[in-house]
């Protein structure tokens, strides 16, 4: 069997739709958090919600390439293990979840939550 590169196996239409949705979502967050037109803002202001979202978008890019570079047969082979891990993660929220406004929906990892 011939060795094919990863870029030949990618669904470029889905990737383009994903990138478009991420950009539009970030622009919505950015535009809704601006308080005044006269105010100077920077997209790299990490004290604002749009700056934090921009940072998470940039940090997710390497993760996207790792997930896309893994062969699909890996996910087929370990789908049941991934499913069980997901179930335990959800069940663990009842014990280890951080309660915010009466709901335990998030894990807290230090200052990251």
mmCIF file with all atom_site columns, C-alpha atoms in Angstrom:
data_model
loop_
_atom_site.group_PDB
_atom_site.id
_atom_site.type_symbol
_atom_site.label_atom_id
_atom_site.label_alt_id
_atom_site.label_comp_id
_atom_site.label_asym_id
_atom_site.label_entity_id
_atom_site.label_seq_id
_atom_site.pdbx_PDB_ins_code
_atom_site.Cartn_x
_atom_site.Cartn_y
_atom_site.Cartn_z
_atom_site.occupancy
_atom_site.B_iso_or_equiv
_atom_site.pdbx_formal_charge
_atom_site.auth_seq_id
_atom_site.auth_comp_id
_atom_site.auth_asym_id
_atom_site.auth_atom_id
_atom_site.pdbx_PDB_model_num
ATOM 1   C CA . UNK A 1 1   ? 0.000   0.000  0.000  1.00 0.00 ? 1   UNK A CA 1
ATOM 2   C CA . UNK A 1 2   ? 1.313   3.400  -0.963 1.00 0.00 ? 2   UNK A CA 1
ATOM 3   C CA . UNK A 1 3   ? 2.219   5.833  1.804  1.00 0.00 ? 3   UNK A CA 1
ATOM 4   C CA . UNK A 1 4   ? -0.067  8.873  1.446  1.00 0.00 ? 4   UNK A CA 1
ATOM 5   C CA . UNK A 1 5   ? 0.537   12.204 3.085  1.00 0.00 ? 5   UNK A CA 1
ATOM 6   C CA . UNK A 1 6   ? -1.833  13.551 5.696  1.00 0.00 ? 6   UNK A CA 1
ATOM 7   C CA . UNK A 1 7   ? -2.799  16.559 3.574  1.00 0.00 ? 7   UNK A CA 1
ATOM 8   C CA . UNK A 1 8   ? -4.231  14.298 0.854  1.00 0.00 ? 8   UNK A CA 1
ATOM 9   C CA . UNK A 1 9   ? -6.625  12.675 3.335  1.00 0.00 ? 9   UNK A CA 1
ATOM 10  C CA . UNK A 1 10  ? -8.034  15.877 4.824  1.00 0.00 ? 10  UNK A CA 1
ATOM 11  C CA . UNK A 1 11  ? -11.523 17.149 4.105  1.00 0.00 ? 11  UNK A CA 1
ATOM 12  C CA . UNK A 1 12  ? -10.625 20.712 3.154  1.00 0.00 ? 12  UNK A CA 1
ATOM 13  C CA . UNK A 1 13  ? -14.238 21.865 2.888  1.00 0.00 ? 13  UNK A CA 1
ATOM 14  C CA . UNK A 1 14  ? -14.901 20.865 6.506  1.00 0.00 ? 14  UNK A CA 1
ATOM 15  C CA . UNK A 1 15  ? -11.693 22.577 7.595  1.00 0.00 ? 15  UNK A CA 1
ATOM 16  C CA . UNK A 1 16  ? -12.670 25.778 5.766  1.00 0.00 ? 16  UNK A CA 1
ATOM 17  C CA . UNK A 1 17  ? -16.137 25.722 7.364  1.00 0.00 ? 17  UNK A CA 1
ATOM 18  C CA . UNK A 1 18  ? -14.570 25.148 10.791 1.00 0.00 ? 18  UNK A CA 1
ATOM 19  C CA . UNK A 1 19  ? -12.115 28.037 10.379 1.00 0.00 ? 19  UNK A CA 1
ATOM 20  C CA . UNK A 1 20  ? -14.912 30.313 9.178  1.00 0.00 ? 20  UNK A CA 1
ATOM 21  C CA . UNK A 1 21  ? -17.078 29.447 12.189 1.00 0.00 ? 21  UNK A CA 1
ATOM 22  C CA . UNK A 1 22  ? -14.184 29.992 14.610 1.00 0.00 ? 22  UNK A CA 1
ATOM 23  C CA . UNK A 1 23  ? -13.388 33.400 13.104 1.00 0.00 ? 23  UNK A CA 1
ATOM 24  C CA . UNK A 1 24  ? -17.039 34.480 13.081 1.00 0.00 ? 24  UNK A CA 1
ATOM 25  C CA . UNK A 1 25  ? -17.487 33.301 16.670 1.00 0.00 ? 25  UNK A CA 1
ATOM 26  C CA . UNK A 1 26  ? -14.423 35.193 17.813 1.00 0.00 ? 26  UNK A CA 1
ATOM 27  C CA . UNK A 1 27  ? -15.552 38.333 15.963 1.00 0.00 ? 27  UNK A CA 1
ATOM 28  C CA . UNK A 1 28  ? -18.939 38.099 17.707 1.00 0.00 ? 28  UNK A CA 1
ATOM 29  C CA . UNK A 1 29  ? -17.244 37.868 21.102 1.00 0.00 ? 29  UNK A CA 1
ATOM 30  C CA . UNK A 1 30  ? -14.919 40.743 20.208 1.00 0.00 ? 30  UNK A CA 1
ATOM 31  C CA . UNK A 1 31  ? -17.664 43.026 18.931 1.00 0.00 ? 31  UNK A CA 1
ATOM 32  C CA . UNK A 1 32  ? -20.041 42.327 21.795 1.00 0.00 ? 32  UNK A CA 1
ATOM 33  C CA . UNK A 1 33  ? -17.420 43.057 24.450 1.00 0.00 ? 33  UNK A CA 1
ATOM 34  C CA . UNK A 1 34  ? -16.397 46.469 23.120 1.00 0.00 ? 34  UNK A CA 1
ATOM 35  C CA . UNK A 1 35  ? -17.786 49.207 25.325 1.00 0.00 ? 35  UNK A CA 1
ATOM 36  C CA . UNK A 1 36  ? -16.942 52.306 23.309 1.00 0.00 ? 36  UNK A CA 1
ATOM 37  C CA . UNK A 1 37  ? -15.719 53.090 19.804 1.00 0.00 ? 37  UNK A CA 1
ATOM 38  C CA . UNK A 1 38  ? -13.361 55.796 21.107 1.00 0.00 ? 38  UNK A CA 1
ATOM 39  C CA . UNK A 1 39  ? -11.613 53.317 23.408 1.00 0.00 ? 39  UNK A CA 1
ATOM 40  C CA . UNK A 1 40  ? -8.309  51.850 22.199 1.00 0.00 ? 40  UNK A CA 1
ATOM 41  C CA . UNK A 1 41  ? -8.377  48.067 22.239 1.00 0.00 ? 41  UNK A CA 1
ATOM 42  C CA . UNK A 1 42  ? -5.961  45.324 21.345 1.00 0.00 ? 42  UNK A CA 1
ATOM 43  C CA . UNK A 1 43  ? -6.917  41.807 20.358 1.00 0.00 ? 43  UNK A CA 1
ATOM 44  C CA . UNK A 1 44  ? -4.054  40.604 22.567 1.00 0.00 ? 44  UNK A CA 1
ATOM 45  C CA . UNK A 1 45  ? -5.578  42.071 25.751 1.00 0.00 ? 45  UNK A CA 1
ATOM 46  C CA . UNK A 1 46  ? -5.803  38.859 27.767 1.00 0.00 ? 46  UNK A CA 1
ATOM 47  C CA . UNK A 1 47  ? -7.701  40.526 30.593 1.00 0.00 ? 47  UNK A CA 1
ATOM 48  C CA . UNK A 1 48  ? -10.726 40.756 28.296 1.00 0.00 ? 48  UNK A CA 1
ATOM 49  C CA . UNK A 1 49  ? -12.843 37.788 27.215 1.00 0.00 ? 49  UNK A CA 1
ATOM 50  C CA . UNK A 1 50  ? -11.980 38.224 23.522 1.00 0.00 ? 50  UNK A CA 1
ATOM 51  C CA . UNK A 1 51  ? -8.255  38.090 24.328 1.00 0.00 ? 51  UNK A CA 1
ATOM 52  C CA . UNK A 1 52  ? -8.680  34.888 26.307 1.00 0.00 ? 52  UNK A CA 1
ATOM 53  C CA . UNK A 1 53  ? -10.725 33.351 23.505 1.00 0.00 ? 53  UNK A CA 1
ATOM 54  C CA . UNK A 1 54  ? -8.061  34.380 20.976 1.00 0.00 ? 54  UNK A CA 1
ATOM 55  C CA . UNK A 1 55  ? -5.403  32.702 23.135 1.00 0.00 ? 55  UNK A CA 1
ATOM 56  C CA . UNK A 1 56  ? -7.425  29.468 23.320 1.00 0.00 ? 56  UNK A CA 1
ATOM 57  C CA . UNK A 1 57  ? -7.906  29.526 19.543 1.00 0.00 ? 57  UNK A CA 1
ATOM 58  C CA . UNK A 1 58  ? -4.146  29.863 19.022 1.00 0.00 ? 58  UNK A CA 1
ATOM 59  C CA . UNK A 1 59  ? -3.400  27.112 21.554 1.00 0.00 ? 59  UNK A CA 1
ATOM 60  C CA . UNK A 1 60  ? -5.889  24.741 19.918 1.00 0.00 ? 60  UNK A CA 1
ATOM 61  C CA . UNK A 1 61  ? -4.181  24.854 16.500 1.00 0.00 ? 61  UNK A CA 1
ATOM 62  C CA . UNK A 1 62  ? -1.432  22.313 17.393 1.00 0.00 ? 62  UNK A CA 1
ATOM 63  C CA . UNK A 1 63  ? -4.070  20.067 18.978 1.00 0.00 ? 63  UNK A CA 1
ATOM 64  C CA . UNK A 1 64  ? -6.110  20.171 15.761 1.00 0.00 ? 64  UNK A CA 1
ATOM 65  C CA . UNK A 1 65  ? -3.103  19.068 13.711 1.00 0.00 ? 65  UNK A CA 1
ATOM 66  C CA . UNK A 1 66  ? -2.382  16.220 16.140 1.00 0.00 ? 66  UNK A CA 1
ATOM 67  C CA . UNK A 1 67  ? -5.980  14.963 16.010 1.00 0.00 ? 67  UNK A CA 1
ATOM 68  C CA . UNK A 1 68  ? -6.088  15.202 12.213 1.00 0.00 ? 68  UNK A CA 1
ATOM 69  C CA . UNK A 1 69  ? -2.734  13.471 11.756 1.00 0.00 ? 69  UNK A CA 1
ATOM 70  C CA . UNK A 1 70  ? -3.830  10.354 13.672 1.00 0.00 ? 70  UNK A CA 1
ATOM 71  C CA . UNK A 1 71  ? -5.156  7.636  11.400 1.00 0.00 ? 71  UNK A CA 1
ATOM 72  C CA . UNK A 1 72  ? -8.912  7.053  11.521 1.00 0.00 ? 72  UNK A CA 1
ATOM 73  C CA . UNK A 1 73  ? -8.402  3.361  12.323 1.00 0.00 ? 73  UNK A CA 1
ATOM 74  C CA . UNK A 1 74  ? -6.921  4.399  15.680 1.00 0.00 ? 74  UNK A CA 1
ATOM 75  C CA . UNK A 1 75  ? -10.200 6.081  16.616 1.00 0.00 ? 75  UNK A CA 1
ATOM 76  C CA . UNK A 1 76  ? -12.172 3.028  15.432 1.00 0.00 ? 76  UNK A CA 1
ATOM 77  C CA . UNK A 1 77  ? -9.975  0.690  17.454 1.00 0.00 ? 77  UNK A CA 1
ATOM 78  C CA . UNK A 1 78  ? -10.067 2.701  20.696 1.00 0.00 ? 78  UNK A CA 1
ATOM 79  C CA . UNK A 1 79  ? -13.563 4.200  20.420 1.00 0.00 ? 79  UNK A CA 1
ATOM 80  C CA . UNK A 1 80  ? -14.914 2.124  23.307 1.00 0.00 ? 80  UNK A CA 1
ATOM 81  C CA . UNK A 1 81  ? -12.008 3.188  25.553 1.00 0.00 ? 81  UNK A CA 1
ATOM 82  C CA . UNK A 1 82  ? -12.536 6.848  24.622 1.00 0.00 ? 82  UNK A CA 1
ATOM 83  C CA . UNK A 1 83  ? -16.265 6.430  25.337 1.00 0.00 ? 83  UNK A CA 1
ATOM 84  C CA . UNK A 1 84  ? -15.646 4.934  28.791 1.00 0.00 ? 84  UNK A CA 1
ATOM 85  C CA . UNK A 1 85  ? -13.173 7.726  29.638 1.00 0.00 ? 85  UNK A CA 1
ATOM 86  C CA . UNK A 1 86  ? -15.822 10.255 28.609 1.00 0.00 ? 86  UNK A CA 1
ATOM 87  C CA . UNK A 1 87  ? -18.424 8.581  30.821 1.00 0.00 ? 87  UNK A CA 1
ATOM 88  C CA . UNK A 1 88  ? -16.077 8.544  33.815 1.00 0.00 ? 88  UNK A CA 1
ATOM 89  C CA . UNK A 1 89  ? -15.238 12.200 33.190 1.00 0.00 ? 89  UNK A CA 1
ATOM 90  C CA . UNK A 1 90  ? -18.928 13.074 33.269 1.00 0.00 ? 90  UNK A CA 1
ATOM 91  C CA . UNK A 1 91  ? -19.594 10.956 36.356 1.00 0.00 ? 91  UNK A CA 1
ATOM 92  C CA . UNK A 1 92  ? -16.572 12.479 38.086 1.00 0.00 ? 92  UNK A CA 1
ATOM 93  C CA . UNK A 1 93  ? -18.204 15.895 37.912 1.00 0.00 ? 93  UNK A CA 1
ATOM 94  C CA . UNK A 1 94  ? -20.559 14.849 40.705 1.00 0.00 ? 94  UNK A CA 1
ATOM 95  C CA . UNK A 1 95  ? -17.608 14.275 43.029 1.00 0.00 ? 95  UNK A CA 1
ATOM 96  C CA . UNK A 1 96  ? -14.801 16.529 41.755 1.00 0.00 ? 96  UNK A CA 1
ATOM 97  C CA . UNK A 1 97  ? -16.718 19.179 39.802 1.00 0.00 ? 97  UNK A CA 1
ATOM 98  C CA . UNK A 1 98  ? -16.512 22.848 40.670 1.00 0.00 ? 98  UNK A CA 1
ATOM 99  C CA . UNK A 1 99  ? -19.944 24.147 41.670 1.00 0.00 ? 99  UNK A CA 1
ATOM 100 C CA . UNK A 1 100 ? -20.891 27.478 40.097 1.00 0.00 ? 100 UNK A CA 1
ATOM 101 C CA . UNK A 1 101 ? -24.375 28.876 40.713 1.00 0.00 ? 101 UNK A CA 1
ATOM 102 C CA . UNK A 1 102 ? -25.609 25.520 41.987 1.00 0.00 ? 102 UNK A CA 1
ATOM 103 C CA . UNK A 1 103 ? -24.333 23.462 39.055 1.00 0.00 ? 103 UNK A CA 1
ATOM 104 C CA . UNK A 1 104 ? -21.247 21.246 38.982 1.00 0.00 ? 104 UNK A CA 1
ATOM 105 C CA . UNK A 1 105 ? -20.373 21.533 35.295 1.00 0.00 ? 105 UNK A CA 1
ATOM 106 C CA . UNK A 1 106 ? -16.614 22.158 35.242 1.00 0.00 ? 106 UNK A CA 1
ATOM 107 C CA . UNK A 1 107 ? -13.381 20.714 36.499 1.00 0.00 ? 107 UNK A CA 1
ATOM 108 C CA . UNK A 1 108 ? -10.917 23.136 38.051 1.00 0.00 ? 108 UNK A CA 1
ATOM 109 C CA . UNK A 1 109 ? -7.223  22.689 37.231 1.00 0.00 ? 109 UNK A CA 1
ATOM 110 C CA . UNK A 1 110 ? -5.510  25.319 39.362 1.00 0.00 ? 110 UNK A CA 1
ATOM 111 C CA . UNK A 1 111 ? -6.344  28.710 37.912 1.00 0.00 ? 111 UNK A CA 1
ATOM 112 C CA . UNK A 1 112 ? -7.649  27.097 34.723 1.00 0.00 ? 112 UNK A CA 1
ATOM 113 C CA . UNK A 1 113 ? -11.249 26.065 34.792 1.00 0.00 ? 113 UNK A CA 1
#
